[in-house]
Tab-separated table of C-alpha atoms in Angstrom:
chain	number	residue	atom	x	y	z
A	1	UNK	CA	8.351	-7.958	18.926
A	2	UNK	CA	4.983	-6.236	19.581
A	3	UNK	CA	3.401	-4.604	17.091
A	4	UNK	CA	0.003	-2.643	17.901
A	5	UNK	CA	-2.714	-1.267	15.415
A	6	UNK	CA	-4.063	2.291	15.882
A	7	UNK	CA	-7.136	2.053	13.495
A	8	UNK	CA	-8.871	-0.767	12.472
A	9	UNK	CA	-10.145	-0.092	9.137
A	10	UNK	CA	-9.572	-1.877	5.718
A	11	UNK	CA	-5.880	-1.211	5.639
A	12	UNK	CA	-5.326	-2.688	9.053
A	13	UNK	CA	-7.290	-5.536	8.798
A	14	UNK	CA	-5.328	-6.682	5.604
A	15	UNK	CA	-1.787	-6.452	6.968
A	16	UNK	CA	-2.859	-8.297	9.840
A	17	UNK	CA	-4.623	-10.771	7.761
A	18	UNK	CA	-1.045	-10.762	5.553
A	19	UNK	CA	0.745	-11.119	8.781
A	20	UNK	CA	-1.059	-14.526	9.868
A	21	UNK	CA	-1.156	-16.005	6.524
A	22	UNK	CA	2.849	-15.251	6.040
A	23	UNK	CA	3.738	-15.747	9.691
A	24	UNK	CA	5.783	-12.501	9.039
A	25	UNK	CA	5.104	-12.405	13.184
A	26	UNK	CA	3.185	-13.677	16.060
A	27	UNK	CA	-0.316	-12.691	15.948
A	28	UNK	CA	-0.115	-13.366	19.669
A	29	UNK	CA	1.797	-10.350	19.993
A	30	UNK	CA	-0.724	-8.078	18.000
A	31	UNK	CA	-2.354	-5.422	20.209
A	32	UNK	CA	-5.460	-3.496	18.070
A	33	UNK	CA	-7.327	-0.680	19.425
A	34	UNK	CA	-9.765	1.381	17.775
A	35	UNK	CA	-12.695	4.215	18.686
A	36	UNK	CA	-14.936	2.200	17.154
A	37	UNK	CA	-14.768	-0.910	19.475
A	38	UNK	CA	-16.806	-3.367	17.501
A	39	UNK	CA	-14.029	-2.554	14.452
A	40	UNK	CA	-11.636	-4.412	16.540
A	41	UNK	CA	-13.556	-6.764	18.161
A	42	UNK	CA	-14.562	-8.254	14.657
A	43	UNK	CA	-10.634	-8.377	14.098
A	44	UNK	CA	-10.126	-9.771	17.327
A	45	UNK	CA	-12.941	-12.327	16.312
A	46	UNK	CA	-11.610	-13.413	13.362
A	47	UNK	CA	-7.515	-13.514	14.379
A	48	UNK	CA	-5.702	-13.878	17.857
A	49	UNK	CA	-4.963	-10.848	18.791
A	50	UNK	CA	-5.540	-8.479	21.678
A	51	UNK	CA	-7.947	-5.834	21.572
A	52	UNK	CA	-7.110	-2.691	24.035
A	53	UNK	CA	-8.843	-0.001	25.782
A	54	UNK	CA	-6.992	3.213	24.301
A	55	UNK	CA	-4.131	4.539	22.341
A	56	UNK	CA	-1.930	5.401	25.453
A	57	UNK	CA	-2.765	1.515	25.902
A	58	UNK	CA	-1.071	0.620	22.315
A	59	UNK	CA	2.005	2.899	23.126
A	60	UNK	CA	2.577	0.852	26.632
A	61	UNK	CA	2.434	-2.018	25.232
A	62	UNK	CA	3.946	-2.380	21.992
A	63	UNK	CA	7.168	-1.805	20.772
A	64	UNK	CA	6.169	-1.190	17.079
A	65	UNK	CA	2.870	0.456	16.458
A	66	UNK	CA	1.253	1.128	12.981
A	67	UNK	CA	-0.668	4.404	12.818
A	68	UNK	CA	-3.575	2.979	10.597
A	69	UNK	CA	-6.336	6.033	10.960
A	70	UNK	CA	-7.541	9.039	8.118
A	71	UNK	CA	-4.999	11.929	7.921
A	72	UNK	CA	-7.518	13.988	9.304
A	73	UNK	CA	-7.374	12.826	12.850
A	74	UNK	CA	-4.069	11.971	12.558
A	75	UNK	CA	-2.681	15.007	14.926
A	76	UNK	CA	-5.464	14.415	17.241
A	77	UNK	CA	-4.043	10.997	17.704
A	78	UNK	CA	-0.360	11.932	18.090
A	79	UNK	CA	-1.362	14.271	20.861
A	80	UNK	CA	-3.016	11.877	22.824
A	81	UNK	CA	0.432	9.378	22.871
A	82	UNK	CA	2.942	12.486	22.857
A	83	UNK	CA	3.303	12.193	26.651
A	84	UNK	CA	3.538	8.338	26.649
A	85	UNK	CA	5.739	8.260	23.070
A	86	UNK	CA	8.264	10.583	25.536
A	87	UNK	CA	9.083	7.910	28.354
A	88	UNK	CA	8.751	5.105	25.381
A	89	UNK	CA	11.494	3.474	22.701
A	90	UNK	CA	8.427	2.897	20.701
A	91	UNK	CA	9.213	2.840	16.401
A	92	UNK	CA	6.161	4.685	14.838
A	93	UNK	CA	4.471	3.395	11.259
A	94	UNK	CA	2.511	5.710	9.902
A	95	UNK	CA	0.262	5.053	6.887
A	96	UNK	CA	-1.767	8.233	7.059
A	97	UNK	CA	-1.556	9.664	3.673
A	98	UNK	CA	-0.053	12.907	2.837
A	99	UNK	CA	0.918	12.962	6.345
A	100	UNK	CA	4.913	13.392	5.960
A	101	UNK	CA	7.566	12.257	8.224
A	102	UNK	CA	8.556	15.917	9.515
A	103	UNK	CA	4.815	16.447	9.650
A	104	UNK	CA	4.620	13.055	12.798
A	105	UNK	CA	8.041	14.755	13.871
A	106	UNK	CA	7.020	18.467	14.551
A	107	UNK	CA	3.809	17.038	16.024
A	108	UNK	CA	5.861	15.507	19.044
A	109	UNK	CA	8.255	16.548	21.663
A	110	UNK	CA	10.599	13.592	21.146
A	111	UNK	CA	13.103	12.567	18.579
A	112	UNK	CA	10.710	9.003	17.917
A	113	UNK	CA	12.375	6.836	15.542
A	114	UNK	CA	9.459	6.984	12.406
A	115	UNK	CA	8.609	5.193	9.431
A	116	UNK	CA	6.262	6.543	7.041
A	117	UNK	CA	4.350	4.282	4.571
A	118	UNK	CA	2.472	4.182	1.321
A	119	UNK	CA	0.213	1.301	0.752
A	120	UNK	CA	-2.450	0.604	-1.894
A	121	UNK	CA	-5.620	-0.942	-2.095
A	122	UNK	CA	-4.512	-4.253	-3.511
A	123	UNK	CA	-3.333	-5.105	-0.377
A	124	UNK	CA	-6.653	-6.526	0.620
A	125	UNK	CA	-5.752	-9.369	-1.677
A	126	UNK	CA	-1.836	-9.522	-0.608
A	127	UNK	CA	-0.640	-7.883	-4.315
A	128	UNK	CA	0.182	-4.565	-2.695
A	129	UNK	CA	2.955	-1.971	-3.490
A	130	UNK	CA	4.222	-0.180	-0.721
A	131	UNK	CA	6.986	2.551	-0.736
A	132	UNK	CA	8.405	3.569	2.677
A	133	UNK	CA	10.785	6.138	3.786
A	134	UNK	CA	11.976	7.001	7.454
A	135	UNK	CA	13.212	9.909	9.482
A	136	UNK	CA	17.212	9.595	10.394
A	137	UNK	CA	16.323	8.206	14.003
A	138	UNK	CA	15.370	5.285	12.709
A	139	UNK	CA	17.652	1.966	12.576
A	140	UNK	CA	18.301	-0.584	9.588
A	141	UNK	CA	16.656	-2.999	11.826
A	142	UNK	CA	13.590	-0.813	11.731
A	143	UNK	CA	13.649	-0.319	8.149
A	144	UNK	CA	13.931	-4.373	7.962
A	145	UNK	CA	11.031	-4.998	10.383
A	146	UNK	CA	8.959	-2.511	8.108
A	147	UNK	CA	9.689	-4.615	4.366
A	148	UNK	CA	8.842	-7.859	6.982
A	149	UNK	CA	5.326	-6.198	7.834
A	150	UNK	CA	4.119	-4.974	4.460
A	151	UNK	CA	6.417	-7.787	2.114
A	152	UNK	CA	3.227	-9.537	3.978
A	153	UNK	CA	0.668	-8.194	1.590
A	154	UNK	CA	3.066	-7.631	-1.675
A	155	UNK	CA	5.843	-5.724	-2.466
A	156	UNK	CA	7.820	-2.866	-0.871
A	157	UNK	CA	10.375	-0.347	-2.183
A	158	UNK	CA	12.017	2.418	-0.280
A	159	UNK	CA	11.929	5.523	-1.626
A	160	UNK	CA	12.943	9.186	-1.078
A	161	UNK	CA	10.095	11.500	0.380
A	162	UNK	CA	9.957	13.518	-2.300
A	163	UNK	CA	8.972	10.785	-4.949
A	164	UNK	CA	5.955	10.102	-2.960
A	165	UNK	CA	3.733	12.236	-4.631
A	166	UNK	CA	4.508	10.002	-8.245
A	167	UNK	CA	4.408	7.116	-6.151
A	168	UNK	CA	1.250	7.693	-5.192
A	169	UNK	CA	-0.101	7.717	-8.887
A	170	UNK	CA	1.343	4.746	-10.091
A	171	UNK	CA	1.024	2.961	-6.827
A	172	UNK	CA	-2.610	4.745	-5.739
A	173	UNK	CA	-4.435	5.890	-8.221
A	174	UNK	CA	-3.253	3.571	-11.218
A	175	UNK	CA	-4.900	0.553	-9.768
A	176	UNK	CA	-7.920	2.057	-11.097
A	177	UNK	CA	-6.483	2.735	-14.187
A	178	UNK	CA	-5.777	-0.690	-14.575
A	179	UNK	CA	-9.640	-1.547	-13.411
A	180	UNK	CA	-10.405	0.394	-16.189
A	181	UNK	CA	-8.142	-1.261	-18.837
A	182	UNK	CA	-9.526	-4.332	-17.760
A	183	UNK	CA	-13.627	-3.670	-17.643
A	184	UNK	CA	-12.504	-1.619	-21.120
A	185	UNK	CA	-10.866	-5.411	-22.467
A	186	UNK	CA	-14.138	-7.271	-21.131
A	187	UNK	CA	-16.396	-4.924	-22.442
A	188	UNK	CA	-14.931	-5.319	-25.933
A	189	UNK	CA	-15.304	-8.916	-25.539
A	190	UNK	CA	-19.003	-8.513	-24.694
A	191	UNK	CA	-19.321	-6.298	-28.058
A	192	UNK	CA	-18.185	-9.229	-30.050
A	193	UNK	CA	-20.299	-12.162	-28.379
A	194	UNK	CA	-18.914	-13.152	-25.491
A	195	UNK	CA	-20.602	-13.150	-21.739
A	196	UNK	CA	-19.698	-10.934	-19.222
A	197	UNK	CA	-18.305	-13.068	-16.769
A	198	UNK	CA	-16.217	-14.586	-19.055
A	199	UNK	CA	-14.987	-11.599	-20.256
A	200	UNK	CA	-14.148	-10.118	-17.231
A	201	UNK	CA	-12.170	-12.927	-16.047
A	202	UNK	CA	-10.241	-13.848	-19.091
A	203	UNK	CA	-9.019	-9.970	-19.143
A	204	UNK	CA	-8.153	-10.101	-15.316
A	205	UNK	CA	-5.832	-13.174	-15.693
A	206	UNK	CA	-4.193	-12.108	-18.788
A	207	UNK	CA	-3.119	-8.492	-17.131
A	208	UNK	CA	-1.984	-10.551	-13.889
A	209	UNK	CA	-0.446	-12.945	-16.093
A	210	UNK	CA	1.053	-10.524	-17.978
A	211	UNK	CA	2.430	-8.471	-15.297
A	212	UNK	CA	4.134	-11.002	-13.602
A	213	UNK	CA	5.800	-12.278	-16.648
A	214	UNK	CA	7.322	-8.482	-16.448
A	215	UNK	CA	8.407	-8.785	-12.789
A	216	UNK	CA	9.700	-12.433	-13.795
A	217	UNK	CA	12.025	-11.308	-16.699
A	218	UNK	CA	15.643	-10.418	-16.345
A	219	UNK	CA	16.536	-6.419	-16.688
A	220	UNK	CA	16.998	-7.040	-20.252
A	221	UNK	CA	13.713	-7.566	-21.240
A	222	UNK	CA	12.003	-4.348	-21.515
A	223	UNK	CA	8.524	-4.655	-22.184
A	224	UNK	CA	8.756	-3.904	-25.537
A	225	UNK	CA	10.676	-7.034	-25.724
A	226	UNK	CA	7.666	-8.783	-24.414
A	227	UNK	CA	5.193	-7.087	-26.868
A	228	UNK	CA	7.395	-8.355	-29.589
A	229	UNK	CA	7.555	-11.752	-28.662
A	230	UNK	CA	3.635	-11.800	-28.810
A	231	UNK	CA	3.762	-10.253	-32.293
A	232	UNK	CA	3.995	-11.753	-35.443
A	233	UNK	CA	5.442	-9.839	-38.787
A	234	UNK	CA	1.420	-8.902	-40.517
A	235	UNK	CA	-0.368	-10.774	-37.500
A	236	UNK	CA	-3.679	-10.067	-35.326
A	237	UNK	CA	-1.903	-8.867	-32.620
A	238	UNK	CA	0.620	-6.354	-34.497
A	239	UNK	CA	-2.804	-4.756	-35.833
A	240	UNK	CA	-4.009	-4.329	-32.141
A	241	UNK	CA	-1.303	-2.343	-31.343
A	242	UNK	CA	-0.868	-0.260	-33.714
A	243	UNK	CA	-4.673	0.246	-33.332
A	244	UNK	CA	-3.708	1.298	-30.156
A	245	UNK	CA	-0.639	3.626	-30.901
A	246	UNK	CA	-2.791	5.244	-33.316
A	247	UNK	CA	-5.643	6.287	-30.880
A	248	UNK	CA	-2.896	7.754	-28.525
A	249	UNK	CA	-3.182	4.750	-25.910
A	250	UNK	CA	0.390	5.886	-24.525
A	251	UNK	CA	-0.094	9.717	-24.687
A	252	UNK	CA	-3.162	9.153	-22.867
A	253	UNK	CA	-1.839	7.010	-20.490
A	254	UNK	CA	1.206	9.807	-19.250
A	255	UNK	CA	-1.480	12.315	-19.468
A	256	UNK	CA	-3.245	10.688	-16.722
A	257	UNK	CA	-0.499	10.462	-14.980
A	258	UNK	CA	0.485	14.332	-15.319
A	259	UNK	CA	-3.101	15.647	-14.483
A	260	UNK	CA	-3.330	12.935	-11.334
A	261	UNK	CA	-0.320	14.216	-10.195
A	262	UNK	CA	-1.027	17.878	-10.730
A	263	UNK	CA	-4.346	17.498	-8.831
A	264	UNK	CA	-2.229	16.191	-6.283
A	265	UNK	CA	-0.526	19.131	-5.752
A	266	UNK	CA	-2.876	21.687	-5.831
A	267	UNK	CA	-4.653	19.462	-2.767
């Protein structure tokens, strides 16, 4: 397989980075091109892949190519490789966001076999969550290669196109909510003595920790079943909760979600 990178921002550079720390595939076989050169030239620097000349350049040479560039230019780019996608077997990836399947689809003349993807920001540190979905041109083995590329930098789920929009709260925008949970934890900790740095770190762990020990647990244990476990009948951490309950920590929580999701909309 060859797998080329239109765009060479943030995103890119971490599923590359993801694909030569898992080995997912041959970073021999990585072809990167971007308008601004010196973007993939420091890629090129720091992995061993191929840095090319244009888009049309990508398209030639790659079987599999990941459309990492802003929604806004998005069409611009499609046009360019429209002629070249035509005479090509070439599976599209597209991560632009917003940017749906029938959107790539209606751009081009030909019946490309496309994969649209949803990545979040945690994939810079390989914890991602990434839903895909794909247009009925493309194969199983397609869908495969796809969980291969982003299973690199975390997890993947496929999902129906219209669930994207909730996806991309609790998959996009939630990672901030959870930034926020855990400055709010530290910050508490600073109020009763402890330093910063400390804090901050002791928080972090605990909500990885504590995250994983949900992925970890059989289908059984619903969170709640967790939460009990840590509390004891007239203990510290009972009060905590229901310190929490009563300041509406849940209602506020699904009415970030709803408002997130209606701003979505309305965009």
């Amino acid at each position: 397989m060859t797998l080329g990178f239109i765009g060479c921002g943030n995103m890119a550079t971490a599923i590359i980075s993801g694909i030569y720390n898992s080995e997912a595939a041959d970073t021999a076989e990585i072809y990167v091109y971007d308008v601004y050169q010196p973007a993939a030239e420091r890629l090129a620097d720091k992995y061993p892949i191929t840095v090319l000349s244009s888009e049309k350049e990508i398209i030639v040479n790659c079987d599999t190519v990941i459309l990492a560039v802003k929604p806004n230019v998005l069409a611009g780019i499609l046009g360019k490789i429209n002629n070249t996608l035509s005479e090509s077997d070439t599976l599209l990836i597209s991560i632009a966001a917003g940017k749906t399947v029938d959107f790539i689809r209606n751009t081009l003349s030909h019946d490309n076999r496309i994969i649209r993807v949803m990545p979040n920001i945690n994939a810079v540190v390989g914890e991602a969550i990434s839903a895909y979905t794909a247009n009925a041109a493309a194969t199983e083995a397609d869908k495969q290669l796809c969980e291969s590329i982003f299973g690199s930098v975390g997890q993947v789920i496929y999902l129906e196109e219209t669930q994207f929009p909730i996806f991309g709260v609790l998959g996009g925008s939630a990672p901030a909510f959870a930034y926020l949970f855990i400055d709010s934890l530290a910050r508490a900790g600073v109020k009763n003595g402890m330093k910063k740095d400390a804090a901050l770190m002791i928080a972090a762990q605990t909500v990885l920790g504590s995250a994983k020990m949900i992925l970890d647990s059989s289908a059984e244990d619903h969170p709640w079943e967790l939460i009990d476990r840590v509390c004891s009948p007239g203990g510290t951490t009972i009060e905590g909760i229901a310190a929490l309950q009563a300041n509406g920590f849940e209602a506020a929580v699904t009415d970030a979600v709803d408002k997130t999701l209606a701003k979505d909309s309305k965009l």
